[in-house]
Coordinates of C-alpha atoms in Angstrom, one line a residue:
M19 CA 56.0 184.3 34.8
P20 CA 54.5 181.4 32.9
A21 CA 50.9 181.3 31.9
P22 CA 48.8 179.2 34.3
L23 CA 48.4 175.6 33.4
G24 CA 45.8 175.3 30.7
A25 CA 45.5 179.0 30.1
N26 CA 46.4 178.7 26.5
R27 CA 44.5 177.3 23.6
Q28 CA 45.6 173.7 23.2
V29 CA 45.4 171.1 20.4
Y30 CA 44.9 167.6 21.7
P31 CA 42.7 164.6 21.1
Y32 CA 40.5 165.1 24.1
V33 CA 37.1 166.5 23.4
H34 CA 34.2 167.2 25.6
G35 CA 30.7 165.7 25.9
N36 CA 29.2 164.6 22.5
G37 CA 31.2 167.0 20.4
P38 CA 33.3 166.3 17.3
V39 CA 35.9 163.6 17.7
L40 CA 38.8 165.1 15.6
P41 CA 41.6 166.9 17.4
L42 CA 40.4 170.4 18.0
S43 CA 41.8 173.7 19.3
V44 CA 39.7 174.2 22.4
P45 CA 40.0 176.6 25.3
T46 CA 41.3 174.7 28.3
P47 CA 40.8 176.1 31.8
D48 CA 43.5 176.5 34.4
L49 CA 42.8 173.3 36.4
N50 CA 44.4 174.8 39.5
T51 CA 41.9 177.6 39.8
L52 CA 38.7 175.6 39.3
P53 CA 36.6 174.8 42.4
L54 CA 36.6 171.0 43.0
P55 CA 33.1 170.4 41.5
D56 CA 34.1 172.2 38.3
L57 CA 37.5 170.5 38.2
Y58 CA 35.8 167.1 38.3
R59 CA 33.4 168.1 35.6
E60 CA 36.3 169.2 33.4
L61 CA 38.3 166.1 34.0
A62 CA 35.3 163.7 33.7
S63 CA 34.4 165.2 30.3
R64 CA 37.8 164.5 28.7
R65 CA 37.8 161.6 26.3
V66 CA 40.1 160.3 23.5
A67 CA 38.6 160.9 20.1
G68 CA 36.0 158.3 19.2
G69 CA 35.4 156.9 22.7
P70 CA 33.7 157.5 26.0
S71 CA 35.3 159.8 28.7
L72 CA 38.4 158.5 30.4
V73 CA 36.5 158.4 33.7
R74 CA 33.6 156.5 32.2
R75 CA 36.0 153.9 30.7
L76 CA 37.6 153.4 34.1
L77 CA 34.3 153.0 35.9
E78 CA 33.1 150.6 33.2
L79 CA 36.3 148.6 33.6
A80 CA 35.8 148.4 37.4
R81 CA 32.2 147.2 36.8
D82 CA 33.2 144.6 34.2
E83 CA 36.1 143.1 36.1
D84 CA 33.7 142.5 39.1
L85 CA 30.5 141.4 37.3
G86 CA 31.9 139.6 34.3
E87 CA 29.2 138.1 32.1
Q88 CA 27.2 136.4 34.9
G89 CA 26.9 139.4 37.3
D90 CA 27.0 139.1 41.1
V91 CA 26.2 135.4 41.6
T92 CA 26.3 135.7 45.4
T93 CA 23.8 138.5 45.5
R94 CA 21.6 136.8 43.0
V95 CA 21.2 133.9 45.4
F96 CA 21.1 135.9 48.6
A97 CA 19.0 139.0 47.7
K98 CA 15.4 138.8 46.5
P99 CA 14.5 140.7 43.3
G100 CA 13.2 144.1 44.1
A101 CA 14.5 144.1 47.7
Q102 CA 15.6 147.5 49.0
S103 CA 18.5 148.5 51.2
S104 CA 19.8 151.6 52.9
C105 CA 23.5 151.8 53.9
E106 CA 26.0 154.4 55.1
I107 CA 29.6 154.9 54.0
V108 CA 31.6 155.2 57.2
A109 CA 35.2 156.3 57.7
R110 CA 37.4 153.9 59.7
G111 CA 40.1 156.4 60.3
H112 CA 41.2 160.0 59.9
A113 CA 41.4 161.1 56.3
V114 CA 40.9 163.8 53.7
V115 CA 38.1 162.5 51.4
A116 CA 38.3 162.2 47.6
G117 CA 36.0 160.3 45.3
L118 CA 32.5 160.9 46.6
V119 CA 31.8 162.7 43.4
I120 CA 31.9 159.4 41.4
I121 CA 29.5 157.4 43.5
P122 CA 26.3 158.3 41.6
E123 CA 27.9 157.2 38.3
V124 CA 29.1 153.9 39.9
L125 CA 25.6 153.3 41.2
S126 CA 24.1 154.0 37.8
L127 CA 26.5 151.5 36.2
M128 CA 25.7 148.9 38.7
G129 CA 21.9 149.1 38.4
G130 CA 20.8 152.2 40.1
G131 CA 20.3 153.8 43.5
T132 CA 20.7 157.2 45.1
F133 CA 23.5 158.7 47.2
R134 CA 22.9 161.5 49.7
A135 CA 26.3 162.9 50.7
A136 CA 27.0 163.9 54.3
A137 CA 30.5 165.1 53.4
R138 CA 32.3 166.7 50.4
D139 CA 35.5 165.9 48.6
G140 CA 38.3 167.7 50.3
D141 CA 36.7 167.4 53.8
R142 CA 38.7 166.0 56.7
V143 CA 36.8 163.2 58.3
Q144 CA 37.1 161.3 61.6
P145 CA 36.7 157.6 62.5
R146 CA 33.1 156.4 62.5
Q147 CA 31.9 159.6 60.6
S148 CA 29.3 159.0 58.0
L149 CA 30.1 160.2 54.5
G150 CA 26.7 159.6 53.1
R151 CA 23.8 157.2 52.6
L152 CA 23.0 154.8 49.8
D153 CA 19.4 153.9 49.1
G154 CA 18.1 151.5 46.4
D155 CA 17.9 148.0 45.0
S156 CA 19.8 145.7 47.3
R157 CA 21.4 143.8 44.4
A158 CA 22.7 147.1 42.9
I159 CA 24.1 148.5 46.1
L160 CA 25.8 145.2 47.0
A161 CA 27.4 145.1 43.5
A162 CA 28.5 148.7 43.8
E163 CA 30.0 148.4 47.3
R164 CA 33.5 147.2 46.5
P165 CA 34.1 149.5 43.5
I166 CA 32.9 152.5 45.5
L167 CA 35.1 151.6 48.5
N168 CA 38.1 150.9 46.3
F169 CA 37.9 154.3 44.6
L170 CA 37.3 156.1 47.9
G171 CA 40.1 154.3 49.6
R172 CA 42.7 154.9 46.8
L173 CA 41.7 158.5 46.1
S174 CA 41.3 159.5 49.7
G175 CA 44.8 158.0 50.3
V176 CA 46.2 160.3 47.7
A177 CA 44.3 163.3 49.1
T178 CA 45.4 162.5 52.7
R179 CA 49.1 162.1 51.8
T180 CA 49.0 165.4 49.8
A181 CA 47.4 167.2 52.8
H182 CA 50.2 165.9 55.0
F183 CA 52.9 167.2 52.6
V184 CA 51.2 170.6 52.3
A185 CA 51.0 170.9 56.1
A186 CA 54.7 169.9 56.4
M187 CA 55.7 172.8 54.2
G188 CA 54.6 175.0 57.1
P189 CA 53.9 178.8 57.2
G190 CA 55.8 181.6 55.5
V191 CA 56.6 179.9 52.2
R192 CA 55.5 180.7 48.7
S193 CA 56.1 177.2 47.2
K194 CA 53.1 175.3 45.8
L195 CA 53.1 171.5 45.7
F196 CA 52.5 169.7 42.4
D197 CA 51.9 166.2 41.4
T198 CA 53.7 164.3 38.6
R199 CA 52.9 161.7 35.9
K200 CA 53.9 158.9 38.3
T201 CA 50.3 157.8 38.6
T202 CA 48.4 154.5 38.4
P203 CA 47.9 153.7 34.7
G204 CA 44.4 154.6 33.7
V205 CA 43.5 156.4 36.9
R206 CA 45.5 159.6 36.4
V207 CA 42.6 162.1 36.0
L208 CA 41.1 160.9 39.2
E209 CA 44.4 160.8 41.1
K210 CA 45.2 164.3 40.0
Y211 CA 41.7 165.3 41.2
A212 CA 42.5 163.7 44.5
V213 CA 45.8 165.8 44.7
R214 CA 43.7 168.9 44.4
C215 CA 41.3 167.6 47.1
G216 CA 44.3 167.4 49.4
G217 CA 45.5 170.9 48.7
G218 CA 48.0 170.2 46.0
M219 CA 48.2 171.4 42.4
C220 CA 48.0 169.6 39.0
H221 CA 51.2 169.5 36.9
R222 CA 50.8 168.7 33.2
M223 CA 48.1 166.1 32.6
G224 CA 50.2 164.1 30.2
L225 CA 52.6 164.3 27.2
H226 CA 50.0 166.2 25.2
D227 CA 49.6 169.5 27.0
A228 CA 53.0 170.8 27.9
V229 CA 56.7 170.5 27.0
L230 CA 59.1 169.2 29.6
L231 CA 62.6 168.6 28.3
K232 CA 64.3 166.1 30.6
D233 CA 67.8 164.6 30.8
N234 CA 67.1 162.0 28.1
H235 CA 65.9 164.6 25.7
L236 CA 69.1 166.7 26.4
A237 CA 71.7 164.0 26.4
G238 CA 74.9 165.0 24.6
I239 CA 74.2 168.8 24.8
S240 CA 76.9 170.7 26.6
S241 CA 76.1 173.3 29.3
A242 CA 77.5 176.0 27.0
D243 CA 75.0 175.1 24.2
L244 CA 72.1 174.2 26.5
G245 CA 70.6 177.7 26.8
R246 CA 70.6 178.4 23.0
F247 CA 69.3 174.9 22.3
V248 CA 66.3 175.2 24.7
T249 CA 65.5 178.7 23.6
D250 CA 65.3 177.6 20.0
A251 CA 63.3 174.5 21.1
A252 CA 60.8 176.7 22.9
A253 CA 60.2 178.7 19.7
R254 CA 59.8 175.5 17.6
A255 CA 57.4 174.1 20.1
R256 CA 55.1 177.1 20.2
A257 CA 55.2 177.4 16.4
S258 CA 54.1 173.8 15.9
C259 CA 51.6 173.2 18.7
S260 CA 49.7 174.9 21.4
I261 CA 51.1 174.2 24.9
S262 CA 50.3 175.2 28.4
F263 CA 54.0 175.8 29.3
F264 CA 57.6 175.0 28.3
E265 CA 59.8 173.5 31.0
V266 CA 63.4 172.3 31.1
E267 CA 65.1 170.0 33.7
V268 CA 68.6 170.7 34.9
D269 CA 70.7 169.1 37.6
R270 CA 73.6 171.5 37.7
L271 CA 73.8 175.3 38.2
D272 CA 76.0 175.8 35.2
Q273 CA 73.2 174.4 33.0
F274 CA 70.8 176.8 34.7
E275 CA 73.1 179.8 34.1
S276 CA 73.3 178.9 30.4
I277 CA 69.5 179.0 30.2
L278 CA 69.4 182.3 32.1
A279 CA 72.0 183.8 29.7
A280 CA 70.1 182.7 26.6
Q281 CA 66.7 183.9 28.0
R282 CA 67.8 187.4 28.6
G283 CA 66.1 189.5 26.0
A284 CA 64.6 186.4 24.3
P285 CA 61.2 187.1 22.5
E286 CA 58.0 185.8 24.2
S287 CA 57.8 183.0 21.6
S288 CA 61.1 181.6 22.8
K289 CA 60.5 181.9 26.6
V290 CA 61.2 179.0 29.0
D291 CA 58.4 179.2 31.5
I292 CA 59.8 176.8 34.2
V293 CA 63.2 175.3 35.1
L294 CA 63.0 172.0 37.0
L295 CA 65.9 171.8 39.4
D296 CA 66.4 168.0 39.8
N297 CA 67.8 166.5 43.0
M298 CA 69.4 169.7 44.3
G299 CA 69.6 170.3 48.1
P300 CA 68.2 173.4 49.8
E301 CA 71.5 175.3 49.5
L302 CA 71.8 174.8 45.7
L303 CA 68.1 175.6 45.3
A304 CA 68.6 178.9 47.2
Q305 CA 71.5 179.7 45.0
A306 CA 69.4 179.1 41.9
V307 CA 66.7 181.4 43.3
T308 CA 69.3 184.1 43.8
M309 CA 70.7 183.6 40.3
R310 CA 67.2 183.9 38.8
D311 CA 66.3 187.0 40.8
R312 CA 69.6 188.8 39.9
S313 CA 69.2 188.0 36.3
G314 CA 65.8 189.6 36.0
V315 CA 64.6 186.7 33.8
A316 CA 61.0 185.7 34.6
I317 CA 61.3 181.9 35.0
E318 CA 59.6 179.9 37.7
L319 CA 61.7 177.4 39.6
E320 CA 60.5 173.9 40.4
A321 CA 62.3 171.6 42.9
S322 CA 62.0 167.9 42.4
G323 CA 63.7 164.8 43.8
G324 CA 64.3 163.9 47.4
V325 CA 60.9 165.4 48.5
R326 CA 59.7 163.8 51.7
E327 CA 57.7 165.0 54.6
D328 CA 60.9 165.6 56.6
T329 CA 62.6 167.6 53.8
I330 CA 59.8 169.5 52.1
R331 CA 59.9 172.5 54.5
A332 CA 63.7 173.1 53.9
I333 CA 63.1 172.8 50.2
A334 CA 60.2 175.3 50.4
L335 CA 62.3 177.8 52.5
S336 CA 64.8 177.9 49.6
G337 CA 62.4 180.2 47.8
V338 CA 61.5 178.0 44.9
D339 CA 58.1 178.6 43.3
R340 CA 57.1 175.0 42.9
I341 CA 57.8 171.6 44.4
S342 CA 56.8 168.4 42.5
A343 CA 56.6 165.0 44.2
G344 CA 55.7 161.7 42.7
T345 CA 55.3 160.3 46.1
L346 CA 51.9 162.0 46.4
T347 CA 50.5 159.3 44.2
H348 CA 52.9 156.4 44.2
G349 CA 53.6 156.6 47.9
A350 CA 49.9 156.9 49.0
T351 CA 48.4 154.3 51.2
W352 CA 44.7 153.4 51.1
V353 CA 42.2 154.8 53.5
D354 CA 39.8 152.4 55.1
F355 CA 36.0 152.9 54.6
G356 CA 33.1 150.6 55.2
L357 CA 29.6 150.2 54.0
D358 CA 27.3 149.6 57.0
A359 CA 23.6 149.1 57.3
A360 CA 21.9 152.5 57.9
P361 CA 20.3 152.9 61.3

């Protein structure tokens, strides 16, 4: 069985807090075992060397694209300096919430205010349900309204879609649902957080934390040579960098058999942790599970491709360990929230 995502020590250019900015070997937690508040703190602390955190950069961009250099000219005319407001964030429909955790930082960037939550990320909410109350300077709250609702709408859409897919897998399956790198550019850490809010799991965060050999990496390598090639590649990868896992994509069972044959008796340093079975139907997936079980090789199997709400249960019933679906993020629709005057 592969080590949990992030269980190894990893070298990458993300550092935490105000620490050194050079690439470091730091212990990285398993993102899929962290409670949501701890997960957000972990993700929100990640930054590229020499800059603010990725989340902070995103929130600052959201501020800057709205306020520009003049600020909110409408509110400047409408709201008196020092005027105070109290508003509630209200759900307009059924949803799984994600994004409440960023509201205090958005308020801070927009000029201040307080947020008293009446719900938590991961909660299911109903139409007209209050998610919490904003109190503070009217100008700051009005400036923060649209960024807050934009983040809530997008992230709750991802969480809600993920929850629908998890529910569609149904009972009696062992498969876990994972996201992919098919995320909105710049918003990945928050969208992956939203997947967790909906009951899904985080796959690799990017190209920096795990190896995933896909068809373009393996072009020109025959099935007969594939197993030996990826086994050698796993050893080279672990010797040159610290990774969370080593994964290989195949789209035929003869490729998978080649990997199984090469992995029998392979040293730990050469182990393939996960094989991604690309665009295989439930029958082929079940055959792959049987091949793996009979081989005695400890490899997790991940199904990907053709994952929809109406197909995911059949895929899960094949016995695969993991299902990854880009549609959790790129297929999500926004959830509608409003900011209403508090009673």
